[in-house]
Amino acid sequence: IMPTSFCGTWDIISNVNFEGYMIALGEYFTPLRKIALKLKQRKVIEQQGDLYIIKTISSFRNYTISFKIDQMFEEYTKGLDERVVKSVVSWQGNKLVCEQIGEKRNRGWAHWMEGDKLHLVRMAVLNFCKQVFKRA
């Protein structure tokens, strides 16, 4: 069970350094990065027993990840950087943290709540992207 419930539908309200994060992942096609920066994102987070499902929805690309806590799985980052990584998600205090092991070092993400806002930090190499969401 989640120490903090992230379940629900969330709309992005802040997106800092997403372009730097995309460059760190190897996305050098500038028009694609510019499109991605302007998109409104929605996250839908669900828990079904011990299975967690996070859907990222936009008008350009959608991405769904499902996982069980502390169980490594193969993840295909379709719609992001099109790589296969080994991922493991765990609770670190009240943060849901994912480590993604593959060709990019220091890659992963962390979700946590501050007040009524859902925070997400995406990491790759030495770049960070900080996103904040509010309930839809």
PDB file of C-alpha atoms in Angstrom:
ATOM      1  CA  ILE A   1       0.000   0.000   0.000  1.00  0.00           C
ATOM      2  CA  MET A   2       1.240   3.474  -0.841  1.00  0.00           C
ATOM      3  CA  PRO A   3       2.583   5.419   2.153  1.00  0.00           C
ATOM      4  CA  THR A   4       1.050   8.429   0.376  1.00  0.00           C
ATOM      5  CA  SER A   5      -1.725   7.971  -2.173  1.00  0.00           C
ATOM      6  CA  PHE A   6      -0.845   9.397  -5.574  1.00  0.00           C
ATOM      7  CA  CYS A   7      -3.907   7.793  -7.154  1.00  0.00           C
ATOM      8  CA  GLY A   8      -6.014  10.049  -9.313  1.00  0.00           C
ATOM      9  CA  THR A   9      -5.834  12.249 -12.381  1.00  0.00           C
ATOM     10  CA  TRP A  10      -3.280  15.051 -12.446  1.00  0.00           C
ATOM     11  CA  ASP A  11      -2.709  17.987 -14.826  1.00  0.00           C
ATOM     12  CA  ILE A  12       0.710  19.567 -15.281  1.00  0.00           C
ATOM     13  CA  ILE A  13       1.104  23.138 -13.997  1.00  0.00           C
ATOM     14  CA  SER A  14       4.898  23.528 -14.099  1.00  0.00           C
ATOM     15  CA  ASN A  15       7.613  22.022 -16.298  1.00  0.00           C
ATOM     16  CA  VAL A  16      11.199  23.143 -15.625  1.00  0.00           C
ATOM     17  CA  ASN A  17      14.177  22.016 -17.764  1.00  0.00           C
ATOM     18  CA  PHE A  18      12.293  19.395 -19.782  1.00  0.00           C
ATOM     19  CA  GLU A  19      14.338  20.343 -22.830  1.00  0.00           C
ATOM     20  CA  GLY A  20      17.614  19.727 -20.951  1.00  0.00           C
ATOM     21  CA  TYR A  21      16.299  16.342 -19.846  1.00  0.00           C
ATOM     22  CA  MET A  22      15.371  15.410 -23.424  1.00  0.00           C
ATOM     23  CA  ILE A  23      18.833  16.421 -24.665  1.00  0.00           C
ATOM     24  CA  ALA A  24      20.397  14.250 -21.932  1.00  0.00           C
ATOM     25  CA  LEU A  25      18.346  11.325 -23.276  1.00  0.00           C
ATOM     26  CA  GLY A  26      19.720  11.991 -26.754  1.00  0.00           C
ATOM     27  CA  GLU A  27      16.738  13.771 -28.303  1.00  0.00           C
ATOM     28  CA  TYR A  28      18.584  16.285 -30.480  1.00  0.00           C
ATOM     29  CA  PHE A  29      15.789  17.001 -32.979  1.00  0.00           C
ATOM     30  CA  THR A  30      14.940  20.578 -31.948  1.00  0.00           C
ATOM     31  CA  PRO A  31      11.413  20.783 -33.480  1.00  0.00           C
ATOM     32  CA  LEU A  32      10.380  17.657 -31.561  1.00  0.00           C
ATOM     33  CA  ARG A  33      11.714  19.107 -28.283  1.00  0.00           C
ATOM     34  CA  LYS A  34       9.872  22.385 -28.912  1.00  0.00           C
ATOM     35  CA  ILE A  35       6.596  20.520 -29.509  1.00  0.00           C
ATOM     36  CA  ALA A  36       7.088  18.479 -26.334  1.00  0.00           C
ATOM     37  CA  LEU A  37       7.663  21.638 -24.278  1.00  0.00           C
ATOM     38  CA  LYS A  38       4.293  23.109 -25.279  1.00  0.00           C
ATOM     39  CA  LEU A  39       2.205  20.033 -24.571  1.00  0.00           C
ATOM     40  CA  LYS A  40      -0.159  19.811 -21.676  1.00  0.00           C
ATOM     41  CA  GLN A  41       0.397  16.575 -19.838  1.00  0.00           C
ATOM     42  CA  ARG A  42      -2.011  14.593 -17.747  1.00  0.00           C
ATOM     43  CA  LYS A  43      -1.033  11.762 -15.415  1.00  0.00           C
ATOM     44  CA  VAL A  44      -3.402   9.045 -14.293  1.00  0.00           C
ATOM     45  CA  ILE A  45      -2.089   6.990 -11.385  1.00  0.00           C
ATOM     46  CA  GLU A  46      -3.853   3.799 -10.322  1.00  0.00           C
ATOM     47  CA  GLN A  47      -3.207   0.983  -7.896  1.00  0.00           C
ATOM     48  CA  GLN A  48      -4.724  -2.453  -8.486  1.00  0.00           C
ATOM     49  CA  GLY A  49      -3.674  -4.670  -5.596  1.00  0.00           C
ATOM     50  CA  ASP A  50       0.133  -4.661  -5.645  1.00  0.00           C
ATOM     51  CA  LEU A  51       0.273  -3.416  -9.263  1.00  0.00           C
ATOM     52  CA  TYR A  52       0.825   0.295  -9.906  1.00  0.00           C
ATOM     53  CA  ILE A  53      -0.072   1.903 -13.235  1.00  0.00           C
ATOM     54  CA  ILE A  54       1.064   5.370 -14.298  1.00  0.00           C
ATOM     55  CA  LYS A  55      -0.292   6.760 -17.561  1.00  0.00           C
ATOM     56  CA  THR A  56       1.161   9.917 -19.081  1.00  0.00           C
ATOM     57  CA  ILE A  57      -1.239  11.384 -21.613  1.00  0.00           C
ATOM     58  CA  SER A  58      -0.711  14.249 -24.057  1.00  0.00           C
ATOM     59  CA  SER A  59      -2.007  15.202 -27.495  1.00  0.00           C
ATOM     60  CA  PHE A  60       1.344  14.143 -29.001  1.00  0.00           C
ATOM     61  CA  ARG A  61       2.372  10.910 -27.226  1.00  0.00           C
ATOM     62  CA  ASN A  62       1.026   8.654 -24.514  1.00  0.00           C
ATOM     63  CA  TYR A  63       3.038   6.403 -22.244  1.00  0.00           C
ATOM     64  CA  THR A  64       1.955   3.758 -19.730  1.00  0.00           C
ATOM     65  CA  ILE A  65       4.126   2.031 -17.173  1.00  0.00           C
ATOM     66  CA  SER A  66       2.975  -0.714 -14.801  1.00  0.00           C
ATOM     67  CA  PHE A  67       5.082  -2.222 -12.050  1.00  0.00           C
ATOM     68  CA  LYS A  68       5.227  -3.873  -8.658  1.00  0.00           C
ATOM     69  CA  ILE A  69       7.263  -2.315  -5.868  1.00  0.00           C
ATOM     70  CA  ASP A  70      10.843  -3.612  -5.543  1.00  0.00           C
ATOM     71  CA  GLN A  71      10.537  -5.927  -8.574  1.00  0.00           C
ATOM     72  CA  MET A  72      12.893  -5.281 -11.480  1.00  0.00           C
ATOM     73  CA  PHE A  73      11.225  -5.245 -14.902  1.00  0.00           C
ATOM     74  CA  GLU A  74      12.124  -4.510 -18.497  1.00  0.00           C
ATOM     75  CA  GLU A  75      10.748  -1.163 -19.625  1.00  0.00           C
ATOM     76  CA  TYR A  76      10.527   0.056 -23.217  1.00  0.00           C
ATOM     77  CA  THR A  77      10.478   3.849 -23.102  1.00  0.00           C
ATOM     78  CA  LYS A  78       8.222   4.126 -26.157  1.00  0.00           C
ATOM     79  CA  GLY A  79       7.423   7.706 -27.014  1.00  0.00           C
ATOM     80  CA  LEU A  80      10.257   9.017 -24.854  1.00  0.00           C
ATOM     81  CA  ASP A  81      13.681   7.972 -26.093  1.00  0.00           C
ATOM     82  CA  GLU A  82      12.754   4.528 -27.470  1.00  0.00           C
ATOM     83  CA  ARG A  83      15.185   2.570 -25.269  1.00  0.00           C
ATOM     84  CA  VAL A  84      14.923  -0.646 -23.299  1.00  0.00           C
ATOM     85  CA  VAL A  85      15.996  -0.244 -19.676  1.00  0.00           C
ATOM     86  CA  LYS A  86      15.849  -2.373 -16.549  1.00  0.00           C
ATOM     87  CA  SER A  87      13.722  -0.516 -14.020  1.00  0.00           C
ATOM     88  CA  VAL A  88      12.954  -0.965 -10.343  1.00  0.00           C
ATOM     89  CA  VAL A  89      10.542   1.222  -8.365  1.00  0.00           C
ATOM     90  CA  SER A  90      10.656   1.475  -4.589  1.00  0.00           C
ATOM     91  CA  TRP A  91       9.344   3.590  -1.749  1.00  0.00           C
ATOM     92  CA  GLN A  92      11.973   5.830  -0.166  1.00  0.00           C
ATOM     93  CA  GLY A  93      10.068   7.452   2.657  1.00  0.00           C
ATOM     94  CA  ASN A  94       7.074   9.153   1.025  1.00  0.00           C
ATOM     95  CA  LYS A  95       8.742   9.226  -2.403  1.00  0.00           C
ATOM     96  CA  LEU A  96       8.090   6.717  -5.143  1.00  0.00           C
ATOM     97  CA  VAL A  97      11.522   6.347  -6.769  1.00  0.00           C
ATOM     98  CA  CYS A  98      12.449   4.579 -10.016  1.00  0.00           C
ATOM     99  CA  GLU A  99      15.959   3.626 -11.048  1.00  0.00           C
ATOM    100  CA  GLN A 100      16.328   2.928 -14.772  1.00  0.00           C
ATOM    101  CA  ILE A 101      19.450   0.965 -15.680  1.00  0.00           C
ATOM    102  CA  GLY A 102      20.627   1.189 -19.272  1.00  0.00           C
ATOM    103  CA  GLU A 103      22.935   3.115 -21.553  1.00  0.00           C
ATOM    104  CA  LYS A 104      22.230   6.496 -19.875  1.00  0.00           C
ATOM    105  CA  ARG A 105      23.713   6.793 -16.397  1.00  0.00           C
ATOM    106  CA  ASN A 106      21.932   8.259 -13.356  1.00  0.00           C
ATOM    107  CA  ARG A 107      18.566   7.769 -15.022  1.00  0.00           C
ATOM    108  CA  GLY A 108      15.239   7.573 -13.225  1.00  0.00           C
ATOM    109  CA  TRP A 109      12.458   9.551 -11.611  1.00  0.00           C
ATOM    110  CA  ALA A 110      10.834  10.317  -8.271  1.00  0.00           C
ATOM    111  CA  HIS A 111       7.223  11.210  -7.400  1.00  0.00           C
ATOM    112  CA  TRP A 112       6.136  12.776  -4.112  1.00  0.00           C
ATOM    113  CA  MET A 113       3.407  14.980  -2.686  1.00  0.00           C
ATOM    114  CA  GLU A 114       3.790  18.475  -1.259  1.00  0.00           C
ATOM    115  CA  GLY A 115       0.466  19.727   0.027  1.00  0.00           C
ATOM    116  CA  ASP A 116      -2.091  18.998  -2.686  1.00  0.00           C
ATOM    117  CA  LYS A 117       0.458  18.956  -5.533  1.00  0.00           C
ATOM    118  CA  LEU A 118       2.158  15.937  -7.125  1.00  0.00           C
ATOM    119  CA  HIS A 119       5.839  16.512  -7.860  1.00  0.00           C
ATOM    120  CA  LEU A 120       7.962  14.617 -10.371  1.00  0.00           C
ATOM    121  CA  VAL A 121      11.698  14.881 -10.917  1.00  0.00           C
ATOM    122  CA  ARG A 122      13.095  13.108 -13.971  1.00  0.00           C
ATOM    123  CA  MET A 123      16.843  12.472 -14.018  1.00  0.00           C
ATOM    124  CA  ALA A 124      19.256  11.487 -16.781  1.00  0.00           C
ATOM    125  CA  VAL A 125      23.033  11.804 -16.787  1.00  0.00           C
ATOM    126  CA  LEU A 126      23.493  15.162 -14.989  1.00  0.00           C
ATOM    127  CA  ASN A 127      20.198  16.758 -16.062  1.00  0.00           C
ATOM    128  CA  PHE A 128      17.025  17.129 -14.030  1.00  0.00           C
ATOM    129  CA  CYS A 129      13.519  18.055 -15.072  1.00  0.00           C
ATOM    130  CA  LYS A 130      11.050  19.161 -12.380  1.00  0.00           C
ATOM    131  CA  GLN A 131       7.326  18.893 -13.052  1.00  0.00           C
ATOM    132  CA  VAL A 132       4.430  19.768 -10.778  1.00  0.00           C
ATOM    133  CA  PHE A 133       0.843  18.550 -11.193  1.00  0.00           C
ATOM    134  CA  LYS A 134      -2.505  19.464  -9.621  1.00  0.00           C
ATOM    135  CA  ARG A 135      -5.554  17.223  -9.345  1.00  0.00           C
ATOM    136  CA  ALA A 136      -7.775  17.438 -12.420  1.00  0.00           C
TER     137      ALA A 136
END
